[in-house]
Short mmCIF file of N, CA and C in Angstrom, two decimals:
data_model
loop_
_atom_site.label_atom_id
_atom_site.label_comp_id
_atom_site.label_asym_id
_atom_site.label_seq_id
_atom_site.Cartn_x
_atom_site.Cartn_y
_atom_site.Cartn_z
N MET A 297 -6.74 26.21 -14.06
CA MET A 297 -7.18 26.44 -12.70
C MET A 297 -6.15 25.88 -11.74
N ALA A 298 -5.88 26.64 -10.70
CA ALA A 298 -4.98 26.20 -9.64
C ALA A 298 -5.78 25.99 -8.36
N PHE A 299 -5.15 25.31 -7.41
CA PHE A 299 -5.80 24.96 -6.16
C PHE A 299 -4.93 25.39 -5.00
N TRP A 300 -5.59 25.76 -3.91
CA TRP A 300 -4.91 26.36 -2.77
C TRP A 300 -5.55 25.88 -1.47
N LEU A 301 -4.88 26.17 -0.37
CA LEU A 301 -5.45 26.01 0.96
C LEU A 301 -5.23 27.33 1.68
N ILE A 302 -6.29 27.88 2.24
CA ILE A 302 -6.19 29.13 2.99
C ILE A 302 -6.66 28.86 4.42
N LYS A 303 -5.92 29.44 5.36
CA LYS A 303 -6.20 29.20 6.78
C LYS A 303 -6.79 30.43 7.44
N SER A 304 -7.73 30.17 8.34
CA SER A 304 -8.30 31.23 9.16
C SER A 304 -8.59 30.68 10.55
N GLU A 305 -8.31 31.50 11.55
CA GLU A 305 -8.69 31.13 12.90
C GLU A 305 -10.20 31.34 13.02
N PRO A 306 -10.96 30.32 13.37
CA PRO A 306 -12.41 30.47 13.40
C PRO A 306 -12.90 31.56 14.35
N ALA A 307 -12.12 31.88 15.39
CA ALA A 307 -12.52 32.95 16.31
C ALA A 307 -12.38 34.32 15.65
N SER A 308 -11.51 34.42 14.64
CA SER A 308 -11.31 35.69 13.92
C SER A 308 -12.22 35.80 12.71
N PHE A 309 -12.28 34.72 11.92
CA PHE A 309 -13.13 34.69 10.73
C PHE A 309 -13.41 33.23 10.41
N SER A 310 -14.66 32.84 10.50
CA SER A 310 -15.03 31.43 10.36
C SER A 310 -15.69 31.15 9.02
N TRP A 311 -15.82 29.86 8.74
CA TRP A 311 -16.53 29.41 7.54
C TRP A 311 -17.96 29.95 7.55
N ASP A 312 -18.62 29.91 8.69
CA ASP A 312 -20.00 30.42 8.76
C ASP A 312 -20.08 31.89 8.37
N GLU A 313 -19.08 32.68 8.76
CA GLU A 313 -19.05 34.09 8.36
C GLU A 313 -18.81 34.22 6.86
N GLN A 314 -17.92 33.38 6.31
CA GLN A 314 -17.68 33.39 4.87
C GLN A 314 -18.97 33.12 4.11
N VAL A 315 -19.70 32.11 4.54
CA VAL A 315 -20.96 31.75 3.88
C VAL A 315 -21.96 32.90 3.99
N LYS A 316 -22.07 33.47 5.17
CA LYS A 316 -23.01 34.58 5.39
C LYS A 316 -22.66 35.78 4.52
N ASN A 317 -21.37 36.11 4.42
CA ASN A 317 -20.93 37.28 3.66
C ASN A 317 -20.83 37.01 2.16
N VAL A 318 -20.88 35.78 1.75
CA VAL A 318 -20.76 35.29 0.37
C VAL A 318 -19.37 35.61 -0.20
N VAL A 319 -19.10 36.87 -0.54
CA VAL A 319 -17.78 37.27 -1.04
C VAL A 319 -17.08 38.07 0.05
N GLU A 320 -15.80 37.72 0.26
CA GLU A 320 -15.04 38.36 1.34
C GLU A 320 -13.60 38.54 0.90
N PRO A 321 -12.98 39.69 1.21
CA PRO A 321 -11.55 39.83 0.92
C PRO A 321 -10.73 38.99 1.90
N TRP A 322 -9.71 38.29 1.38
CA TRP A 322 -8.83 37.48 2.22
C TRP A 322 -7.67 38.36 2.64
N THR A 323 -7.86 39.06 3.76
CA THR A 323 -6.91 40.08 4.22
C THR A 323 -6.05 39.56 5.37
N GLY A 324 -5.05 40.36 5.72
CA GLY A 324 -4.26 40.11 6.92
C GLY A 324 -3.06 39.21 6.74
N VAL A 325 -2.77 38.79 5.51
CA VAL A 325 -1.61 37.92 5.28
C VAL A 325 -0.35 38.77 5.37
N ARG A 326 0.59 38.36 6.24
CA ARG A 326 1.83 39.12 6.44
C ARG A 326 3.06 38.22 6.37
N ASN A 327 3.01 37.23 5.53
CA ASN A 327 4.13 36.34 5.27
C ASN A 327 4.44 36.45 3.78
N TYR A 328 5.71 36.62 3.42
CA TYR A 328 6.06 36.87 2.02
C TYR A 328 5.70 35.71 1.09
N GLN A 329 5.92 34.48 1.51
CA GLN A 329 5.58 33.35 0.66
C GLN A 329 4.07 33.24 0.50
N ALA A 330 3.33 33.44 1.57
CA ALA A 330 1.86 33.41 1.48
C ALA A 330 1.37 34.55 0.59
N ARG A 331 1.99 35.72 0.71
CA ARG A 331 1.63 36.85 -0.15
C ARG A 331 1.88 36.51 -1.62
N ASN A 332 3.00 35.89 -1.91
CA ASN A 332 3.29 35.50 -3.28
C ASN A 332 2.27 34.49 -3.80
N ASN A 333 1.80 33.61 -2.93
CA ASN A 333 0.74 32.68 -3.32
C ASN A 333 -0.55 33.43 -3.62
N LEU A 334 -0.88 34.44 -2.82
CA LEU A 334 -2.07 35.26 -3.12
C LEU A 334 -1.92 35.94 -4.48
N LYS A 335 -0.73 36.46 -4.77
CA LYS A 335 -0.49 37.12 -6.05
C LYS A 335 -0.63 36.16 -7.22
N ALA A 336 -0.36 34.89 -7.00
CA ALA A 336 -0.44 33.89 -8.06
C ALA A 336 -1.88 33.42 -8.33
N MET A 337 -2.79 33.71 -7.42
CA MET A 337 -4.17 33.26 -7.58
C MET A 337 -4.85 33.98 -8.74
N LYS A 338 -5.66 33.21 -9.48
CA LYS A 338 -6.42 33.73 -10.61
C LYS A 338 -7.90 33.50 -10.38
N CYS A 339 -8.73 34.34 -11.00
CA CYS A 339 -10.18 34.15 -10.90
C CYS A 339 -10.53 32.73 -11.36
N GLY A 340 -11.37 32.08 -10.58
CA GLY A 340 -11.78 30.72 -10.88
C GLY A 340 -11.00 29.67 -10.11
N ASP A 341 -9.83 30.04 -9.56
CA ASP A 341 -9.08 29.10 -8.72
C ASP A 341 -9.93 28.71 -7.51
N LYS A 342 -9.72 27.52 -7.02
CA LYS A 342 -10.43 27.03 -5.83
C LYS A 342 -9.46 26.93 -4.67
N ALA A 343 -9.98 27.17 -3.46
CA ALA A 343 -9.16 27.05 -2.26
C ALA A 343 -9.93 26.29 -1.18
N LEU A 344 -9.24 25.40 -0.53
CA LEU A 344 -9.79 24.71 0.63
C LEU A 344 -9.77 25.68 1.80
N PHE A 345 -10.87 25.80 2.50
CA PHE A 345 -10.99 26.71 3.65
C PHE A 345 -10.69 25.90 4.90
N TYR A 346 -9.60 26.27 5.57
CA TYR A 346 -9.10 25.51 6.71
C TYR A 346 -9.24 26.32 7.99
N HIS A 347 -9.92 25.76 8.97
CA HIS A 347 -10.00 26.37 10.30
C HIS A 347 -8.74 25.97 11.06
N SER A 348 -7.92 26.95 11.40
CA SER A 348 -6.66 26.68 12.09
C SER A 348 -6.82 26.83 13.60
N VAL A 349 -5.76 26.66 14.30
CA VAL A 349 -5.59 26.84 15.74
C VAL A 349 -6.46 25.89 16.56
N THR A 350 -7.74 26.18 16.73
CA THR A 350 -8.56 25.38 17.63
C THR A 350 -9.14 24.13 16.97
N GLU A 351 -9.57 24.24 15.72
CA GLU A 351 -10.23 23.10 15.07
C GLU A 351 -9.29 22.27 14.21
N LYS A 352 -8.41 22.93 13.49
CA LYS A 352 -7.46 22.27 12.59
C LYS A 352 -8.15 21.29 11.66
N ARG A 353 -8.99 21.83 10.77
CA ARG A 353 -9.70 20.97 9.82
C ARG A 353 -10.16 21.77 8.61
N ILE A 354 -10.28 21.07 7.49
CA ILE A 354 -10.81 21.66 6.26
C ILE A 354 -12.32 21.58 6.35
N VAL A 355 -12.98 22.73 6.14
CA VAL A 355 -14.43 22.78 6.33
C VAL A 355 -15.21 23.12 5.06
N GLY A 356 -14.54 23.62 4.03
CA GLY A 356 -15.26 23.99 2.82
C GLY A 356 -14.32 24.44 1.72
N VAL A 357 -14.94 24.97 0.66
CA VAL A 357 -14.21 25.43 -0.52
C VAL A 357 -14.68 26.83 -0.87
N VAL A 358 -13.72 27.67 -1.25
CA VAL A 358 -14.03 29.00 -1.79
C VAL A 358 -13.46 29.11 -3.19
N GLU A 359 -13.99 30.07 -3.95
CA GLU A 359 -13.50 30.35 -5.29
C GLU A 359 -12.94 31.77 -5.31
N VAL A 360 -11.81 31.96 -5.96
CA VAL A 360 -11.23 33.29 -6.12
C VAL A 360 -12.07 34.04 -7.16
N VAL A 361 -12.60 35.21 -6.76
CA VAL A 361 -13.45 35.99 -7.67
C VAL A 361 -12.85 37.35 -8.01
N GLN A 362 -11.78 37.74 -7.31
CA GLN A 362 -11.02 38.94 -7.68
C GLN A 362 -9.57 38.68 -7.36
N GLU A 363 -8.72 38.94 -8.34
CA GLU A 363 -7.29 38.70 -8.18
C GLU A 363 -6.67 39.75 -7.28
N ALA A 364 -5.40 39.56 -6.95
CA ALA A 364 -4.68 40.35 -5.95
C ALA A 364 -4.83 41.86 -6.14
N PHE A 365 -5.12 42.51 -5.02
CA PHE A 365 -5.19 43.97 -4.94
C PHE A 365 -4.65 44.37 -3.57
N PRO A 366 -4.27 45.65 -3.39
CA PRO A 366 -3.70 46.06 -2.10
C PRO A 366 -4.62 45.73 -0.93
N ASP A 367 -4.05 45.15 0.11
CA ASP A 367 -4.80 44.78 1.30
C ASP A 367 -5.17 46.05 2.08
N PRO A 368 -6.46 46.34 2.23
CA PRO A 368 -6.86 47.56 2.93
C PRO A 368 -6.53 47.56 4.43
N THR A 369 -6.14 46.39 4.97
CA THR A 369 -5.78 46.33 6.39
C THR A 369 -4.29 46.57 6.61
N ALA A 370 -3.54 46.81 5.54
CA ALA A 370 -2.09 47.00 5.64
C ALA A 370 -1.71 48.44 5.31
N ASP A 371 -0.67 48.93 5.97
CA ASP A 371 -0.15 50.26 5.67
C ASP A 371 0.78 50.23 4.45
N ASP A 372 1.30 49.08 4.14
CA ASP A 372 2.26 48.91 3.05
C ASP A 372 1.54 48.31 1.84
N PRO A 373 1.57 48.98 0.67
CA PRO A 373 0.85 48.49 -0.51
C PRO A 373 1.41 47.20 -1.09
N ARG A 374 2.55 46.73 -0.60
CA ARG A 374 3.09 45.45 -1.09
C ARG A 374 2.29 44.26 -0.58
N TRP A 375 1.54 44.45 0.51
CA TRP A 375 0.68 43.36 1.02
C TRP A 375 -0.61 43.36 0.22
N VAL A 376 -1.05 42.18 -0.17
CA VAL A 376 -2.22 42.06 -1.04
C VAL A 376 -3.26 41.12 -0.43
N CYS A 377 -4.43 41.16 -1.02
CA CYS A 377 -5.50 40.22 -0.68
C CYS A 377 -6.21 39.85 -1.97
N VAL A 378 -7.06 38.86 -1.90
CA VAL A 378 -7.93 38.47 -3.00
C VAL A 378 -9.35 38.38 -2.45
N ASP A 379 -10.33 38.49 -3.31
CA ASP A 379 -11.71 38.25 -2.90
C ASP A 379 -12.03 36.78 -3.16
N VAL A 380 -12.68 36.16 -2.18
CA VAL A 380 -13.11 34.77 -2.33
C VAL A 380 -14.60 34.66 -2.04
N LYS A 381 -15.20 33.69 -2.71
CA LYS A 381 -16.64 33.45 -2.59
C LYS A 381 -16.85 32.02 -2.10
N ALA A 382 -17.74 31.85 -1.14
CA ALA A 382 -18.07 30.51 -0.64
C ALA A 382 -18.56 29.64 -1.80
N ASP A 383 -18.03 28.42 -1.88
CA ASP A 383 -18.41 27.51 -2.96
C ASP A 383 -18.82 26.14 -2.42
N GLY A 384 -19.24 26.10 -1.18
CA GLY A 384 -19.79 24.88 -0.64
C GLY A 384 -18.99 24.30 0.51
N ALA A 385 -19.70 23.70 1.44
CA ALA A 385 -19.12 23.12 2.66
C ALA A 385 -18.77 21.65 2.46
N PHE A 386 -17.92 21.17 3.33
CA PHE A 386 -17.66 19.73 3.42
C PHE A 386 -18.72 19.14 4.34
N ARG A 387 -19.36 18.09 3.90
CA ARG A 387 -20.32 17.40 4.76
C ARG A 387 -19.57 16.76 5.94
N HIS A 388 -18.34 16.31 5.66
CA HIS A 388 -17.49 15.72 6.69
C HIS A 388 -16.16 16.46 6.70
N PRO A 389 -16.01 17.49 7.55
CA PRO A 389 -14.73 18.20 7.62
C PRO A 389 -13.59 17.22 7.87
N ILE A 390 -12.43 17.55 7.29
CA ILE A 390 -11.27 16.66 7.39
C ILE A 390 -10.24 17.28 8.33
N SER A 391 -9.94 16.56 9.39
CA SER A 391 -9.02 17.08 10.42
C SER A 391 -7.57 16.96 9.98
N LEU A 392 -6.73 17.77 10.61
CA LEU A 392 -5.30 17.69 10.38
C LEU A 392 -4.78 16.30 10.73
N ALA A 393 -5.29 15.71 11.77
CA ALA A 393 -4.87 14.36 12.16
C ALA A 393 -5.16 13.35 11.05
N GLU A 394 -6.32 13.47 10.41
CA GLU A 394 -6.66 12.57 9.30
C GLU A 394 -5.72 12.80 8.12
N ILE A 395 -5.40 14.07 7.84
CA ILE A 395 -4.50 14.38 6.73
C ILE A 395 -3.11 13.79 7.01
N LYS A 396 -2.62 13.97 8.23
CA LYS A 396 -1.30 13.44 8.59
C LYS A 396 -1.25 11.93 8.50
N ALA A 397 -2.36 11.26 8.80
CA ALA A 397 -2.40 9.80 8.82
C ALA A 397 -2.61 9.19 7.43
N ASP A 398 -2.89 10.00 6.43
CA ASP A 398 -3.24 9.50 5.10
C ASP A 398 -2.01 9.50 4.19
N PRO A 399 -1.52 8.35 3.79
CA PRO A 399 -0.33 8.28 2.92
C PRO A 399 -0.52 9.03 1.59
N ALA A 400 -1.73 9.14 1.12
CA ALA A 400 -1.99 9.85 -0.15
C ALA A 400 -1.72 11.34 -0.03
N LEU A 401 -1.62 11.86 1.19
CA LEU A 401 -1.45 13.29 1.41
C LEU A 401 -0.10 13.64 2.03
N GLU A 402 0.83 12.70 2.08
CA GLU A 402 2.09 12.91 2.78
C GLU A 402 2.95 14.03 2.21
N SER A 403 2.74 14.40 0.95
CA SER A 403 3.55 15.47 0.34
C SER A 403 2.84 16.81 0.35
N MET A 404 1.69 16.89 0.97
CA MET A 404 0.90 18.10 0.96
C MET A 404 1.66 19.27 1.62
N ALA A 405 1.59 20.44 0.99
CA ALA A 405 2.27 21.63 1.52
C ALA A 405 1.83 21.95 2.95
N LEU A 406 0.59 21.68 3.28
CA LEU A 406 0.09 21.90 4.64
C LEU A 406 0.96 21.18 5.67
N LEU A 407 1.47 20.02 5.31
CA LEU A 407 2.30 19.25 6.23
C LEU A 407 3.77 19.64 6.15
N LYS A 408 4.20 20.08 4.99
CA LYS A 408 5.62 20.43 4.79
C LYS A 408 5.93 21.84 5.31
N GLN A 409 4.96 22.75 5.19
CA GLN A 409 5.11 24.14 5.64
C GLN A 409 3.90 24.49 6.49
N SER A 410 3.84 23.92 7.67
CA SER A 410 2.63 23.95 8.48
C SER A 410 2.21 25.35 8.94
N ARG A 411 3.13 26.31 8.96
CA ARG A 411 2.79 27.65 9.43
C ARG A 411 2.34 28.58 8.30
N LEU A 412 2.40 28.11 7.06
CA LEU A 412 2.04 28.93 5.91
C LEU A 412 0.52 29.07 5.80
N SER A 413 0.02 30.30 5.78
CA SER A 413 -1.43 30.53 5.81
C SER A 413 -2.10 30.45 4.45
N VAL A 414 -1.33 30.52 3.38
CA VAL A 414 -1.85 30.36 2.02
C VAL A 414 -0.87 29.44 1.30
N ALA A 415 -1.32 28.24 0.96
CA ALA A 415 -0.42 27.24 0.40
C ALA A 415 -1.02 26.60 -0.85
N PRO A 416 -0.17 26.18 -1.77
CA PRO A 416 -0.67 25.47 -2.95
C PRO A 416 -1.14 24.07 -2.59
N VAL A 417 -2.06 23.58 -3.40
CA VAL A 417 -2.59 22.22 -3.28
C VAL A 417 -2.57 21.66 -4.70
N THR A 418 -2.17 20.43 -4.87
CA THR A 418 -2.19 19.84 -6.21
C THR A 418 -3.63 19.52 -6.62
N GLU A 419 -3.83 19.38 -7.91
CA GLU A 419 -5.16 19.02 -8.41
C GLU A 419 -5.60 17.67 -7.83
N GLU A 420 -4.66 16.75 -7.72
CA GLU A 420 -4.97 15.42 -7.18
C GLU A 420 -5.37 15.51 -5.70
N GLU A 421 -4.62 16.30 -4.94
CA GLU A 421 -4.95 16.47 -3.52
C GLU A 421 -6.32 17.11 -3.36
N PHE A 422 -6.60 18.14 -4.17
CA PHE A 422 -7.89 18.82 -4.10
C PHE A 422 -9.02 17.83 -4.41
N ALA A 423 -8.89 17.07 -5.50
CA ALA A 423 -9.93 16.11 -5.88
C ALA A 423 -10.12 15.06 -4.78
N TYR A 424 -9.03 14.57 -4.25
CA TYR A 424 -9.09 13.55 -3.20
C TYR A 424 -9.78 14.09 -1.95
N LEU A 425 -9.37 15.28 -1.51
CA LEU A 425 -9.93 15.86 -0.29
C LEU A 425 -11.40 16.24 -0.45
N THR A 426 -11.77 16.76 -1.61
CA THR A 426 -13.17 17.15 -1.80
C THR A 426 -14.08 15.91 -1.87
N ARG A 427 -13.56 14.81 -2.42
CA ARG A 427 -14.33 13.55 -2.39
C ARG A 427 -14.45 13.04 -0.96
N LYS A 428 -13.31 13.00 -0.27
CA LYS A 428 -13.28 12.47 1.10
C LYS A 428 -14.17 13.30 2.04
N GLY A 429 -14.14 14.62 1.88
CA GLY A 429 -14.94 15.50 2.73
C GLY A 429 -16.38 15.64 2.30
N GLN A 430 -16.71 14.99 1.17
CA GLN A 430 -18.06 15.08 0.60
C GLN A 430 -18.49 16.54 0.41
N TRP A 431 -17.68 17.24 -0.39
CA TRP A 431 -17.93 18.64 -0.72
C TRP A 431 -19.31 18.79 -1.35
N GLU A 432 -20.10 19.67 -0.76
CA GLU A 432 -21.42 19.99 -1.30
C GLU A 432 -21.30 21.30 -2.06
N LYS A 433 -20.93 21.19 -3.34
CA LYS A 433 -20.67 22.37 -4.17
C LYS A 433 -21.89 23.27 -4.20
N ALA A 434 -21.63 24.58 -4.08
CA ALA A 434 -22.71 25.58 -4.12
C ALA A 434 -23.37 25.55 -5.50
N GLN A 435 -24.63 25.84 -5.52
CA GLN A 435 -25.38 25.87 -6.79
C GLN A 435 -25.27 27.19 -7.48
#
């Protein structure tokens, strides 16, 4: 299993919408490195759901339930998306400021490549963040 962080602007697509829709395609990625990360995702992988722009915080976890397929929002078949399923919210969302201030997270891809919308997360970072955020895993 691999771990990831995926970003969404809450005004465009929020955690509440993800929960309501249960399974949702992660579309609209138009960065080559982020696309390659989507292609690397496997069913069962977990991703931290990050509200970007206005909130800048991790709010929950999703699970990859369908591997990369052509993004229906793109004219070019080289762009892909994956289907993700809500897998529980953080009781205490973790802000970007908290992540930046935490020495345990100083090597996190989110901080090294801040504009990347789909980024890898180490198993240790995932475990640490889900404990800190008090992840309420879906039943």
